[in-house]
Amino acid sequence: MSAPATDRNAEQHDNGRTGVFSSTRAQLSARTLRTDRWWIPPVLTVIGLGAFVAYATVRSFVRTAYWVEEYHYLTPFYSPCLSDSCVPGSSHFGTPFPELPMLIPLGFVVLPFLLLFRLTCYYYRKAYYRAFWLSPPACAVAEPHSKYSGETRFPLIVQNAHRYLFYAAVVISLINTYDAIAAFHSPGGFGFGLGNVVLVVNVVALWAYTLSCHSCRHITGGRLKHFSAHPVRYWIWTQVSKLNTRHMQLAWITLGTLVFTDFYVMLVASGTLTDLRFVG
Ligand code: FES
């Protein structure tokens, strides 16, 4: 909850110090009076997000083992593959772009939107504000910064674009769904194996994460004065709200399924692992 305007004005004239350091707050010398291990969640967040970003960055640039021609498995990090640099067969939507220099990832069309969608996600904001900016690192633990402007100035004001990035995420989820369905039809005809299970589980998890978005909840049921007059939207909003209570878990689960899916495709595409086939 934001402070009343009069309090904020008083804080801003308090030698420029705002937040917990202003004269309107209790003057405590200790940064926190908490005695529990409050630092564990931020540390785990740094490790988890750092590991994902490192893995995703490397895999997005290497341009190897991202497509299994035999079973039509395509890793989500390269989907859609839209340039002449893509290996034959991996471009489900054609190649409108020419050869790309190595500095540009082959998934360059959607990767920025995916990154921004996650960066501006309400849950991830909480996670990385706490873990990386220590703003604050935990409840009842003072942050190191003496000034606080929230998300009212550049660059953080860009966080407000999240609702628009949600639409981009829906399109990307549709593309990933197409990839997962296309993988049931390989050059040998219909068939499926463990790779199909991995791709489908990833897509289901991505949809659950995307639809549990706070913006989705607002789009489906926000600004309605009377739910009784909009029973369909109310029902959808109710289902989205149930998913929304699991948004944090889904945020982490999808990081895991994305990495696992890419890793599995990489192992099969490189010949390190043979796909376990159930049919075909
Ligand atoms: Fe997390 Fe929208 S709030 S994806």
Coordinates of C-alpha atoms in Angstrom, one line a residue, residues 39-50 131 252:
W39 CA 18.3 -14.3 3.3
I40 CA 17.7 -17.9 2.1
P41 CA 14.9 -17.1 -0.4
P42 CA 16.8 -14.2 -2.1
V43 CA 19.9 -16.3 -2.4
L44 CA 18.0 -19.2 -3.9
T45 CA 16.4 -16.8 -6.4
V46 CA 19.7 -15.5 -7.5
I47 CA 21.0 -19.0 -8.0
G48 CA 17.9 -20.2 -9.9
L49 CA 17.4 -17.2 -12.1
G50 CA 21.1 -16.8 -12.7
A131 CA 17.2 -10.9 -4.8
W252 CA 9.5 -21.7 -11.6

